[in-house]
N, CA, C and O atoms as a Tinker XYZ file with bonds, in Angstrom:
   464  protein
     1  N      0.898000   -1.388000   -0.347000    73     2
     2  CA     0.292000   -0.113000    0.115000    64     1     3
     3  C      0.752000    1.605000    0.288000    63     2     4     5
     4  O      1.325000    2.152000    1.230000    81     3
     5  N      0.446000    1.958000   -0.506000    73     3     6
     6  CA     1.877000    3.544000   -1.066000    64     5     7
     7  C      0.731000    4.317000    0.398000    63     6     8     9
     8  O     -0.497000    4.411000    0.374000    81     7
     9  N      1.754000    4.788000    1.609000    73     7    10
    10  CA     1.395000    5.587000    2.071000    64     9    11
    11  C      1.971000    7.308000    1.840000    63    10    12    13
    12  O      2.985000    7.722000    1.278000    81    11
    13  N      1.583000    7.563000    2.079000    73    11    14
    14  CA     2.517000    9.437000    2.504000    64    13    15
    15  C      2.482000   10.202000    3.805000    63    14    16    17
    16  O      1.649000   10.926000    4.352000    81    15
    17  N      3.466000    9.854000    4.044000    73    15    18
    18  CA     3.649000    9.936000    5.627000    64    17    19
    19  C      4.500000   10.933000    5.668000    63    18    20    21
    20  O      5.496000   11.134000    4.974000    81    19
    21  N      3.792000   11.888000    7.005000    73    19    22
    22  CA     4.418000   13.838000    6.927000    64    21    23
    23  C      5.865000   13.503000    8.811000    63    22    24    25
    24  O      6.229000   12.475000    9.381000    81    23
    25  N      6.069000   14.499000    8.968000    73    23    26
    26  CA     6.296000   14.830000   10.081000    64    25    27
    27  C      6.185000   15.988000   10.368000    63    26    28    29
    28  O      6.522000   16.804000    9.510000    81    27
    29  N      5.695000   16.451000   11.617000    73    27    30
    30  CA     5.213000   17.751000   11.422000    64    29    31
    31  C      5.089000   17.548000   13.013000    63    30    32    33
    32  O      4.919000   16.570000   13.741000    81    31
    33  N      5.328000   19.545000   13.299000    73    31    34
    34  CA     4.684000   20.486000   14.636000    64    33    35
    35  C      3.451000   19.350000   15.408000    63    34    36    37
    36  O      2.642000   18.592000   14.874000    81    35
    37  N      3.730000   19.626000   16.819000    73    35    38
    38  CA     3.073000   18.672000   17.588000    64    37    39
    39  C      1.288000   19.054000   16.940000    63    38    40    41
    40  O      0.845000   19.742000   16.020000    81    39
    41  N      0.725000   18.236000   17.936000    73    39    42
    42  CA    -0.763000   17.900000   17.288000    64    41    43
    43  C     -1.044000   18.513000   18.840000    63    42    44    45
    44  O      0.111000   18.845000   19.105000    81    43
    45  N     -1.853000   18.888000   20.066000    73    43    46
    46  CA    -2.495000   18.545000   20.948000    64    45    47
    47  C     -4.336000   18.616000   20.893000    63    46    48    49
    48  O     -5.085000   18.980000   21.800000    81    47
    49  N     -4.696000   18.137000   19.515000    73    47    50
    50  CA    -6.501000   18.679000   20.389000    64    49    51
    51  C     -6.595000   17.474000   18.001000    63    50    52    53
    52  O     -6.361000   17.543000   16.794000    81    51
    53  N     -7.124000   16.674000   19.154000    73    51    54
    54  CA    -7.316000   14.798000   18.485000    64    53    55
    55  C     -9.164000   14.982000   18.058000    63    54    56    57
    56  O     -9.834000   13.988000   17.780000    81    55
    57  N     -9.531000   15.856000   18.070000    73    55    58
    58  CA   -10.867000   15.692000   17.311000    64    57    59
    59  C    -11.062000   15.448000   16.105000    63    58    60    61
    60  O    -10.901000   16.275000   15.208000    81    59
    61  N    -11.671000   13.519000   15.848000    73    59    62
    62  CA   -11.759000   13.570000   14.736000    64    61    63
    63  C    -11.342000   12.831000   14.403000    63    62    64    65
    64  O    -11.515000   12.361000   13.279000    81    63
    65  N    -10.257000   12.222000   15.667000    73    63    66
    66  CA    -9.623000   10.930000   15.810000    64    65    67
    67  C     -9.308000    9.810000   16.688000    63    66    68    69
    68  O     -8.957000    9.789000   17.868000    81    67
    69  N     -9.562000    8.668000   15.642000    73    67    70
    70  CA    -9.994000    7.459000   17.200000    64    69    71
    71  C     -9.020000    6.561000   17.564000    63    70    72    73
    72  O     -8.433000    5.912000   16.699000    81    71
    73  N     -8.745000    6.426000   18.867000    73    71    74
    74  CA    -8.114000    5.208000   19.376000    64    73    75
    75  C     -8.241000    3.754000   18.586000    63    74    76    77
    76  O     -9.100000    3.676000   17.708000    81    75
    77  N     -7.342000    2.507000   18.895000    73    75    78
    78  CA    -7.163000    1.988000   17.718000    64    77    79
    79  C     -8.682000    0.483000   18.540000    63    78    80    81
    80  O     -9.520000   -0.340000   18.170000    81    79
    81  N     -8.076000    1.069000   19.736000    73    79    82
    82  CA   -10.099000    0.308000   20.349000    64    81    83
    83  C    -11.345000    0.828000   19.604000    63    82    84    85
    84  O    -12.152000    0.208000   18.912000    81    83
    85  N    -11.291000    1.949000   19.886000    73    83    86
    86  CA   -12.897000    3.152000   18.465000    64    85    87
    87  C    -12.927000    2.083000   17.749000    63    86    88    89
    88  O    -13.833000    1.255000   17.656000    81    87
    89  N    -11.419000    2.131000   16.994000    73    87    90
    90  CA   -11.476000    1.892000   15.158000    64    89    91
    91  C    -12.213000   -0.037000   15.737000    63    90    92    93
    92  O    -13.326000   -0.386000   16.129000    81    91
    93  N    -11.490000   -0.469000   15.605000    73    91    94
    94  CA   -11.715000   -2.014000   16.136000    64    93    95
    95  C    -13.339000   -2.676000   16.529000    63    94    96    97
    96  O    -14.000000   -3.614000   16.083000    81    95
    97  N    -13.532000   -1.748000   17.487000    73    95    98
    98  CA   -14.938000   -1.681000   17.323000    64    97    99
    99  C    -16.110000   -1.215000   16.256000    63    98   100   101
   100  O    -17.059000   -1.867000   15.819000    81    99
   101  N    -15.622000    0.424000   15.939000    73    99   102
   102  CA   -16.939000    0.329000   14.532000    64   101   103
   103  C    -15.958000   -0.467000   13.867000    63   102   104   105
   104  O    -15.125000    0.333000   13.442000    81   103
   105  N    -15.646000   -1.565000   13.576000    73   103   106
   106  CA   -15.294000   -2.427000   12.452000    64   105   107
   107  C    -16.312000   -2.967000   13.007000    63   106   108   109
   108  O    -17.383000   -2.363000   12.970000    81   107
   109  N    -16.188000   -4.525000   13.799000    73   107   110
   110  CA   -16.598000   -5.326000   14.290000    64   109   111
   111  C    -18.360000   -5.421000   14.610000    63   110   112   113
   112  O    -19.021000   -6.441000   14.418000    81   111
   113  N    -18.888000   -4.165000   15.112000    73   111   114
   114  CA   -19.921000   -2.991000   14.295000    64   113   115
   115  C    -19.922000   -2.912000   13.320000    63   114   116   117
   116  O    -20.849000   -2.125000   13.127000    81   115
   117  N    -19.514000   -3.174000   12.357000    73   115   118
   118  CA   -20.168000   -2.182000   10.542000    64   117   119
   119  C    -19.813000   -4.277000   10.262000    63   118   120   121
   120  O    -20.259000   -4.685000    9.190000    81   119
   121  N    -19.412000   -4.889000   10.768000    73   119   122
   122  CA   -19.347000   -6.475000    9.441000    64   121   123
   123  C    -20.117000   -7.263000    9.927000    63   122   124   125
   124  O    -20.067000   -8.466000    9.671000    81   123
   125  N    -21.112000   -6.642000   10.849000    73   123   126
   126  CA   -22.447000   -8.021000   10.376000    64   125   127
   127  C    -22.613000   -9.328000   11.781000    63   126   128   129
   128  O    -23.572000   -9.793000   12.397000    81   127
   129  N    -21.108000   -9.544000   11.813000    73   127   130
   130  CA   -20.695000  -11.134000   12.454000    64   129   131
   131  C    -20.504000  -11.891000   10.339000    63   130   132   133
   132  O    -21.046000  -12.740000    9.631000    81   131
   133  N    -19.711000  -11.146000   10.258000    73   131   134
   134  CA   -18.720000  -11.514000    8.458000    64   133   135
   135  C    -17.696000  -11.474000    8.785000    63   134   136   137
   136  O    -16.951000  -10.576000    8.391000    81   135
   137  N    -17.247000  -12.539000    9.714000    73   135   138
   138  CA   -15.909000  -13.002000    9.694000    64   137   139
   139  C    -14.711000  -12.640000    8.808000    63   138   140   141
   140  O    -13.707000  -12.032000    9.178000    81   139
   141  N    -14.974000  -13.110000    7.579000    73   139   142
   142  CA   -13.820000  -12.666000    6.403000    64   141   143
   143  C    -13.761000  -11.588000    6.156000    63   142   144   145
   144  O    -12.618000  -11.171000    6.342000    81   143
   145  N    -14.781000  -10.468000    5.627000    73   143   146
   146  CA   -14.724000   -9.051000    6.167000    64   145   147
   147  C    -13.862000   -8.975000    7.155000    63   146   148   149
   148  O    -12.697000   -8.766000    6.816000    81   147
   149  N    -14.263000   -9.165000    9.162000    73   147   150
   150  CA   -13.623000   -8.297000    9.252000    64   149   151
   151  C    -12.549000   -9.012000    9.574000    63   150   152   153
   152  O    -11.782000   -8.437000   10.346000    81   151
   153  N    -12.158000  -10.390000    9.131000    73   151   154
   154  CA   -10.391000  -10.666000    9.450000    64   153   155
   155  C     -9.129000   -9.504000    8.127000    63   154   156   157
   156  O     -7.973000   -9.125000    8.317000    81   155
   157  N    -10.255000   -9.240000    6.648000    73   155   158
   158  CA    -9.893000   -8.701000    6.689000    64   157   159
   159  C     -9.642000   -7.294000    6.474000    63   158   160   161
   160  O     -8.834000   -6.880000    5.642000    81   159
   161  N    -10.536000   -6.356000    7.444000    73   159   162
   162  CA   -10.233000   -5.173000    7.509000    64   161   163
   163  C     -9.249000   -4.962000    8.179000    63   162   164   165
   164  O     -8.525000   -4.010000    7.888000    81   163
   165  N     -8.965000   -5.764000    9.221000    73   163   166
   166  CA    -8.318000   -6.108000   10.759000    64   165   167
   167  C     -6.615000   -6.462000   10.442000    63   166   168   169
   168  O     -5.799000   -6.276000   11.344000    81   167
   169  N     -6.188000   -6.969000    9.121000    73   167   170
   170  CA    -5.145000   -7.302000    8.803000    64   169   171
   171  C     -4.579000   -6.244000    7.854000    63   170   172   173
   172  O     -3.371000   -6.340000    7.637000    81   171
   173  N     -5.339000   -5.107000    7.162000    73   171   174
   174  CA    -4.864000   -4.069000    6.787000    64   173   175
   175  C     -5.058000   -3.079000    7.644000    63   174   176   177
   176  O     -4.520000   -2.008000    7.362000    81   175
   177  N     -5.965000   -3.181000    9.056000    73   175   178
   178  CA    -5.355000   -1.525000    9.739000    64   177   179
   179  C     -3.771000   -2.853000   10.237000    63   178   180   181
   180  O     -3.269000   -2.381000   11.257000    81   179
   181  N     -3.322000   -3.624000    9.998000    73   179   182
   182  CA    -1.504000   -3.594000   11.419000    64   181   183
   183  C     -1.411000   -4.260000   10.166000    63   182   184   185
   184  O     -1.747000   -5.434000   10.324000    81   183
   185  N     -1.130000   -4.038000    9.108000    73   183   186
   186  CA    -0.277000   -3.621000    7.769000    64   185   187
   187  C     -0.664000   -2.267000    8.054000    63   186   188   189
   188  O     -0.226000   -2.075000    9.188000    81   187
   189  N     -1.004000   -1.646000    7.823000    73   187   190
   190  CA    -0.916000    0.197000    7.667000    64   189   191
   191  C     -0.597000    0.267000    8.878000    63   190   192   193
   192  O      0.448000   -0.334000    8.626000    81   191
   193  N     -0.531000    0.422000    9.839000    73   191   194
   194  CA     0.040000    0.621000   10.840000    64   193   195
   195  C      1.633000   -0.159000   10.994000    63   194   196   197
   196  O      2.389000    0.772000   11.272000    81   195
   197  N      2.159000   -0.993000   10.955000    73   195   198
   198  CA     3.326000   -1.756000   10.447000    64   197   199
   199  C      4.133000   -0.526000    9.723000    63   198   200   201
   200  O      4.696000    0.492000   10.125000    81   199
   201  N      3.892000   -1.166000    8.395000    73   199   202
   202  CA     4.113000   -0.017000    7.461000    64   201   203
   203  C      4.554000    1.504000    7.128000    63   202   204   205
   204  O      5.339000    1.842000    6.242000    81   203
   205  N      3.540000    2.750000    8.477000    73   203   206
   206  CA     3.903000    3.070000    8.858000    64   205   207
   207  C      4.930000    3.716000    9.989000    63   206   208   209
   208  O      5.720000    4.661000    9.992000    81   207
   209  N      4.612000    2.964000   10.709000    73   207   210
   210  CA     6.372000    2.930000   11.605000    64   209   211
   211  C      7.212000    2.832000   11.770000    63   210   212   213
   212  O      8.053000    3.077000   12.636000    81   211
   213  N      7.024000    2.099000   10.191000    73   211   214
   214  CA     8.458000    1.914000   10.023000    64   213   215
   215  C      9.497000    2.583000    8.760000    63   214   216   217
   216  O     10.667000    2.622000    8.379000    81   215
   217  N      7.444000    3.293000    8.296000    73   215   218
   218  CA     8.288000    5.036000    7.159000    64   217   219
   219  C      8.939000    5.542000    8.458000    63   218   220   221
   220  O     10.103000    5.452000    8.848000    81   219
   221  N      7.514000    6.274000    9.185000    73   219   222
   222  CA     7.513000    7.048000   10.412000    64   221   223
   223  C      9.505000    7.134000   10.708000    63   222   224   225
   224  O     10.166000    8.099000   10.325000    81   223
   225  N     10.176000    5.797000   11.507000    73   223   226
   226  CA    11.146000    5.690000   11.436000    64   225   227
   227  C     12.672000    6.503000    9.532000    63   226   228   229
   228  O     13.874000    6.746000    9.638000    81   227
   229  N     12.208000    6.566000    8.855000    73   227   230
   230  CA    12.842000    7.068000    7.748000    64   229   231
   231  C     12.705000    8.295000    8.061000    63   230   232   233
   232  O     13.393000    8.858000    7.209000    81   231
   233  N     11.998000    9.580000    9.135000    73   231   234
   234  CA    11.788000   10.681000    8.562000    64   233   235
   235  C     11.362000   10.592000   10.306000    63   234   236   237
   236  O     10.270000   10.776000   10.845000    81   235
   237  N     12.881000   10.188000   10.980000    73   235   238
   238  CA    12.451000   11.234000   12.657000    64   237   239
   239  C     12.486000   10.271000   13.592000    63   238   240   241
   240  O     13.461000   10.316000   14.342000    81   239
   241  N     11.105000    8.754000   13.899000    73   239   242
   242  CA     9.967000    9.215000   14.499000    64   241   243
   243  C     11.828000    7.781000   15.390000    63   242   244   245
   244  O     12.700000    7.044000   14.930000    81   243
   245  N     11.360000    8.258000   16.718000    73   243   246
   246  CA    12.709000    7.411000   17.624000    64   245   247
   247  C     11.393000    6.261000   18.189000    63   246   248   249
   248  O     11.689000    6.135000   19.377000    81   247
   249  N     10.467000    5.620000   18.010000    73   247   250
   250  CA     9.611000    4.631000   18.310000    64   249   251
   251  C      9.246000    4.836000   19.317000    63   250   252   253
   252  O      9.293000    3.951000   20.171000    81   251
   253  N      8.756000    6.055000   19.585000    73   251   254
   254  CA     8.517000    6.033000   20.915000    64   253   255
   255  C      6.672000    7.235000   20.809000    63   254   256   257
   256  O      6.547000    8.376000   20.363000    81   255
   257  N      5.501000    6.215000   21.480000    73   255   258
   258  CA     4.541000    7.964000   21.798000    64   257   259
   259  C      4.109000    8.471000   23.313000    63   258   260   261
   260  O      3.948000    7.862000   24.371000    81   259
   261  N      3.995000    9.845000   22.943000    73   259   262
   262  CA     3.146000   10.435000   24.384000    64   261   263
   263  C      1.807000   10.233000   24.365000    63   262   264   265
   264  O      1.245000   10.297000   25.458000    81   263
   265  N      0.677000    9.841000   22.716000    73   263   266
   266  CA    -0.079000    9.784000   22.817000    64   265   267
   267  C     -0.072000    9.534000   21.075000    63   266   268   269
   268  O      0.699000    9.740000   20.137000    81   267
   269  N     -1.966000    8.739000   21.382000    73   267   270
   270  CA    -1.764000    7.579000   20.302000    64   269   271
   271  C     -1.188000    6.496000   20.646000    63   270   272   273
   272  O     -0.772000    6.102000   21.736000    81   271
   273  N     -1.200000    5.964000   19.431000    73   271   274
   274  CA    -1.479000    5.699000   17.847000    64   273   275
   275  C     -2.846000    5.972000   17.669000    63   274   276   277
   276  O     -3.694000    5.295000   18.251000    81   275
   277  N     -3.158000    6.955000   16.876000    73   275   278
   278  CA    -5.225000    7.034000   15.763000    64   277   279
   279  C     -4.618000    6.691000   15.236000    63   278   280   281
   280  O     -3.523000    6.336000   14.800000    81   279
   281  N     -6.288000    6.956000   15.363000    73   279   282
   282  CA    -5.950000    6.277000   12.622000    64   281   283
   283  C     -7.719000    7.793000   12.665000    63   282   284   285
   284  O     -8.399000    8.185000   13.613000    81   283
   285  N     -7.750000    8.051000   11.544000    73   283   286
   286  CA    -8.159000    8.998000   11.022000    64   285   287
   287  C     -9.003000    8.156000   10.381000    63   286   288   289
   288  O     -8.711000    6.967000   10.509000    81   287
   289  N    -10.399000    8.519000    9.434000    73   287   290
   290  CA   -10.204000    8.525000    7.805000    64   289   291
   291  C    -11.066000    9.687000    6.745000    63   290   292   293
   292  O    -11.861000   10.590000    7.002000    81   291
   293  N    -10.550000    9.230000    5.610000    73   291   294
   294  CA   -10.722000    9.709000    5.144000    64   293   295
   295  C    -11.762000    9.200000    3.335000    63   294   296   297
   296  O    -11.557000    8.038000    2.983000    81   295
   297  N    -12.799000   10.108000    2.328000    73   295   298
   298  CA   -13.350000    9.840000    1.580000    64   297   299
   299  C    -12.828000    9.161000    0.783000    63   298   300   301
   300  O    -12.213000    9.877000   -0.008000    81   299
   301  N    -12.710000    7.808000    0.487000    73   299   302
   302  CA   -12.439000    7.148000   -0.782000    64   301   303
   303  C    -13.384000    6.742000   -1.909000    63   302   304   305
   304  O    -14.521000    6.796000   -1.439000    81   303
   305  N    -13.436000    6.249000   -3.553000    73   303   306
   306  CA   -13.862000    6.194000   -4.107000    64   305   307
   307  C    -16.316000    5.461000   -3.706000    63   306   308   309
   308  O    -17.441000    5.892000   -3.959000    81   307
   309  N    -15.544000    3.994000   -2.869000    73   307   310
   310  CA   -16.961000    4.033000   -2.273000    64   309   311
   311  C    -16.755000    3.741000   -0.875000    63   310   312   313
   312  O    -17.864000    3.267000   -0.629000    81   311
   313  N    -16.301000    3.702000   -0.093000    73   311   314
   314  CA   -15.804000    3.274000    1.274000    64   313   315
   315  C    -14.893000    4.825000    1.920000    63   314   316   317
   316  O    -14.833000    5.935000    1.391000    81   315
   317  N    -14.330000    4.387000    3.110000    73   315   318
   318  CA   -13.689000    5.164000    2.928000    64   317   319
   319  C    -12.292000    4.430000    3.924000    63   318   320   321
   320  O    -12.586000    3.393000    4.520000    81   319
   321  N    -10.719000    4.999000    4.102000    73   319   322
   322  CA    -9.768000    4.627000    4.068000    64   321   323
   323  C     -9.521000    5.503000    5.054000    63   322   324   325
   324  O    -10.003000    6.580000    5.403000    81   323
   325  N     -8.370000    4.556000    5.547000    73   323   326
   326  CA    -7.997000    5.336000    7.068000    64   325   327
   327  C     -6.380000    5.212000    7.224000    63   326   328   329
   328  O     -5.523000    4.418000    6.837000    81   327
   329  N     -6.407000    6.385000    7.975000    73   327   330
   330  CA    -4.077000    6.505000    7.965000    64   329   331
   331  C     -4.267000    6.824000    9.241000    63   330   332   333
   332  O     -5.278000    7.037000    9.911000    81   331
   333  N     -2.775000    6.821000    9.536000    73   331   334
   334  CA    -2.411000    6.179000   11.136000    64   333   335
   335  C     -1.544000    7.640000   12.180000    63   334   336   337
   336  O     -0.528000    6.948000   12.117000    81   335
   337  N     -1.341000    8.195000   12.538000    73   335   338
   338  CA    -1.644000    9.472000   13.718000    64   337   339
   339  C     -0.499000    8.997000   14.796000    63   338   340   341
   340  O     -0.635000    7.774000   14.776000    81   339
   341  N      0.847000    9.373000   15.985000    73   339   342
   342  CA     1.030000    8.777000   16.680000    64   341   343
   343  C      2.216000   10.397000   16.888000    63   342   344   345
   344  O      3.251000   10.475000   16.226000    81   343
   345  N      1.983000   11.015000   17.438000    73   343   346
   346  CA     2.721000   11.803000   18.753000    64   345   347
   347  C      3.439000   11.917000   19.349000    63   346   348   349
   348  O      3.222000   12.073000   20.551000    81   347
   349  N      5.177000   11.894000   18.637000    73   347   350
   350  CA     6.519000   11.234000   19.615000    64   349   351
   351  C      5.981000   12.591000   21.202000    63   350   352   353
   352  O      5.367000   13.616000   21.498000    81   351
   353  N      7.058000   11.179000   21.807000    73   351   354
   354  CA     6.813000   11.987000   22.767000    64   353   355
   355  C      8.153000   12.673000   23.583000    63   354   356   357
   356  O      8.219000   13.184000   24.701000    81   355
   357  N      9.070000   12.482000   22.650000    73   355   358
   358  CA    10.660000   13.483000   22.863000    64   357   359
   359  C      9.911000   14.976000   21.882000    63   358   360   361
   360  O      9.344000   14.775000   20.808000    81   359
   361  N     10.002000   15.912000   22.281000    73   359   362
   362  CA     9.546000   16.919000   21.493000    64   361   363
   363  C      7.899000   16.731000   20.757000    63   362   364   365
   364  O      7.377000   17.320000   19.811000    81   363
   365  N      7.663000   16.221000   21.184000    73   363   366
   366  CA     6.054000   16.266000   20.631000    64   365   367
   367  C      5.749000   16.562000   19.142000    63   366   368   369
   368  O      4.729000   17.178000   18.834000    81   367
   369  N      6.642000   16.118000   18.213000    73   367   370
   370  CA     6.769000   15.617000   17.135000    64   369   371
   371  C      5.218000   14.843000   16.899000    63   370   372   373
   372  O      4.549000   14.348000   17.805000    81   371
   373  N      4.905000   14.875000   15.669000    73   371   374
   374  CA     3.777000   14.100000   14.779000    64   373   375
   375  C      4.025000   13.721000   13.643000    63   374   376   377
   376  O      4.231000   14.532000   12.740000    81   375
   377  N      4.058000   12.199000   13.425000    73   375   378
   378  CA     4.499000   11.349000   11.698000    64   377   379
   379  C      2.667000   10.785000   11.524000    63   378   380   381
   380  O      1.877000   11.133000   12.401000    81   379
   381  N      2.430000   10.365000   10.941000    73   379   382
   382  CA     1.250000   10.890000    9.706000    64   381   383
   383  C      1.574000   10.325000    9.123000    63   382   384   385
   384  O      2.777000   10.383000    8.868000    81   383
   385  N      0.787000    9.416000    8.518000    73   383   386
   386  CA     1.265000    8.139000    6.935000    64   385   387
   387  C     -0.914000    8.351000    6.128000    63   386   388   389
   388  O     -1.660000    9.032000    6.832000    81   387
   389  N     -1.306000    7.947000    5.271000    73   387   390
   390  CA    -1.864000    8.938000    4.878000    64   389   391
   391  C     -1.669000    8.201000    3.149000    63   390   392   393
   392  O     -0.704000    8.432000    2.420000    81   391
   393  N     -2.899000    7.266000    2.780000    73   391   394
   394  CA    -3.010000    6.669000    1.704000    64   393   395
   395  C     -3.465000    7.959000    0.388000    63   394   396   397
   396  O     -3.162000    7.960000   -0.805000    81   395
   397  N     -4.198000    8.863000    1.099000    73   395   398
   398  CA    -3.717000    9.530000    0.050000    64   397   399
   399  C     -2.834000   11.018000    0.292000    63   398   400   401
   400  O     -2.519000   11.317000    1.444000    81   399
   401  N     -2.537000   11.734000   -0.625000    73   399   402
   402  CA    -1.354000   12.530000   -0.838000    64   401   403
   403  C     -2.769000   14.031000    0.242000    63   402   404   405
   404  O     -3.963000   14.260000    0.053000    81   403
   405  N     -1.462000   14.811000    1.541000    73   403   406
   406  CA    -2.411000   15.042000    2.035000    64   405   407
   407  C     -1.616000   17.282000    1.591000    63   406   408   409
   408  O     -1.016000   17.940000    2.441000    81   407
   409  N     -1.871000   17.691000    0.442000    73   407   410
   410  CA    -1.299000   18.825000    0.073000    64   409   411
   411  C     -1.061000   19.450000    1.120000    63   410   412   413
   412  O      0.052000   19.892000    1.402000    81   411
   413  N     -2.177000   19.574000    1.893000    73   411   414
   414  CA    -1.850000   21.248000    2.684000    64   413   415
   415  C     -1.124000   20.385000    3.573000    63   414   416   417
   416  O     -1.588000   20.827000    4.624000    81   415
   417  N     -0.329000   19.485000    3.932000    73   415   418
   418  CA     0.640000   18.696000    5.282000    64   417   419
   419  C      2.001000   19.523000    3.976000    63   418   420   421
   420  O      3.229000   19.488000    3.907000    81   419
   421  N      1.799000   19.643000    3.825000    73   419   422
   422  CA     3.056000   19.355000    3.019000    64   421   423
   423  C      4.066000   20.932000    2.642000    63   422   424   425
   424  O      5.102000   20.867000    1.980000    81   423
   425  N      3.644000   21.948000    3.074000    73   423   426
   426  CA     4.058000   23.733000    3.778000    64   425   427
   427  C      4.252000   23.558000    4.929000    63   426   428   429
   428  O      4.975000   24.213000    5.680000    81   427
   429  N      3.446000   22.413000    5.211000    73   427   430
   430  CA     3.880000   22.540000    6.961000    64   429   431
   431  C      5.057000   20.906000    7.509000    63   430   432   433
   432  O      6.116000   21.049000    8.119000    81   431
   433  N      4.885000   20.493000    7.383000    73   431   434
   434  CA     5.914000   19.338000    7.102000    64   433   435
   435  C      7.365000   19.813000    7.206000    63   434   436   437
   436  O      7.848000   20.496000    6.302000    81   435
   437  N      7.959000   19.521000    8.120000    73   435   438
   438  CA     9.919000   19.093000    8.007000    64   437   439
   439  C      9.700000   18.183000    7.433000    63   438   440   441
   440  O      9.316000   18.671000    6.370000    81   439
   441  N      9.658000   17.329000    7.341000    73   439   442
   442  CA     9.874000   16.026000    5.926000    64   441   443
   443  C      9.099000   15.069000    6.066000    63   442   444   445
   444  O      8.794000   14.292000    6.971000    81   443
   445  N      8.657000   15.352000    4.377000    73   443   446
   446  CA     7.272000   14.059000    3.745000    64   445   447
   447  C      8.448000   12.375000    3.374000    63   446   448   449
   448  O      9.594000   12.380000    2.924000    81   447
   449  N      7.755000   11.384000    3.698000    73   447   450
   450  CA     7.942000    9.469000    2.561000    64   449   451
   451  C      7.215000    9.214000    2.253000    63   450   452   453
   452  O      6.340000    8.787000    3.006000    81   451
   453  N      7.078000    9.276000    1.152000    73   451   454
   454  CA     6.297000    7.971000    0.043000    64   453   455
   455  C      6.619000    6.855000    0.351000    63   454   456   457
   456  O      7.792000    6.483000    0.373000    81   455
   457  N      5.396000    5.966000    0.707000    73   455   458
   458  CA     6.452000    4.457000   -0.031000    64   457   459
   459  C      5.918000    4.008000   -0.608000    63   458   460   461
   460  O      4.724000    4.281000   -0.729000    81   459
   461  N      6.368000    3.306000   -1.111000    73   459   462
   462  CA     6.178000    2.544000   -2.686000    64   461   463
   463  C      4.389000    2.074000   -2.357000    63   462   464
   464  O      3.741000    1.473000   -3.213000    81   463
């Protein structure tokens, strides 16, 4: 999955972001006991998290978190796309991974990295 990853100054107001626990509950509630869909969604979220954290390390993430990780949704063609964000403990820098470009962040981000 291609991710657009950004390193930004601290974010302190998290309205609109949800925790992993909230995301998995929402996935459970929306899958209506379709276990295959739930398993696929869980796998995709796990892959997003792993890929994002690996990419974050290339742009300065030290691997810790003061707040988060959090997830956020963006509109896609016929579904919502999920992004990932974490606030580093040391200096509060935030690392954001999105499946679509977030051009409004490009001027604010200290570093940008696009995964293959």
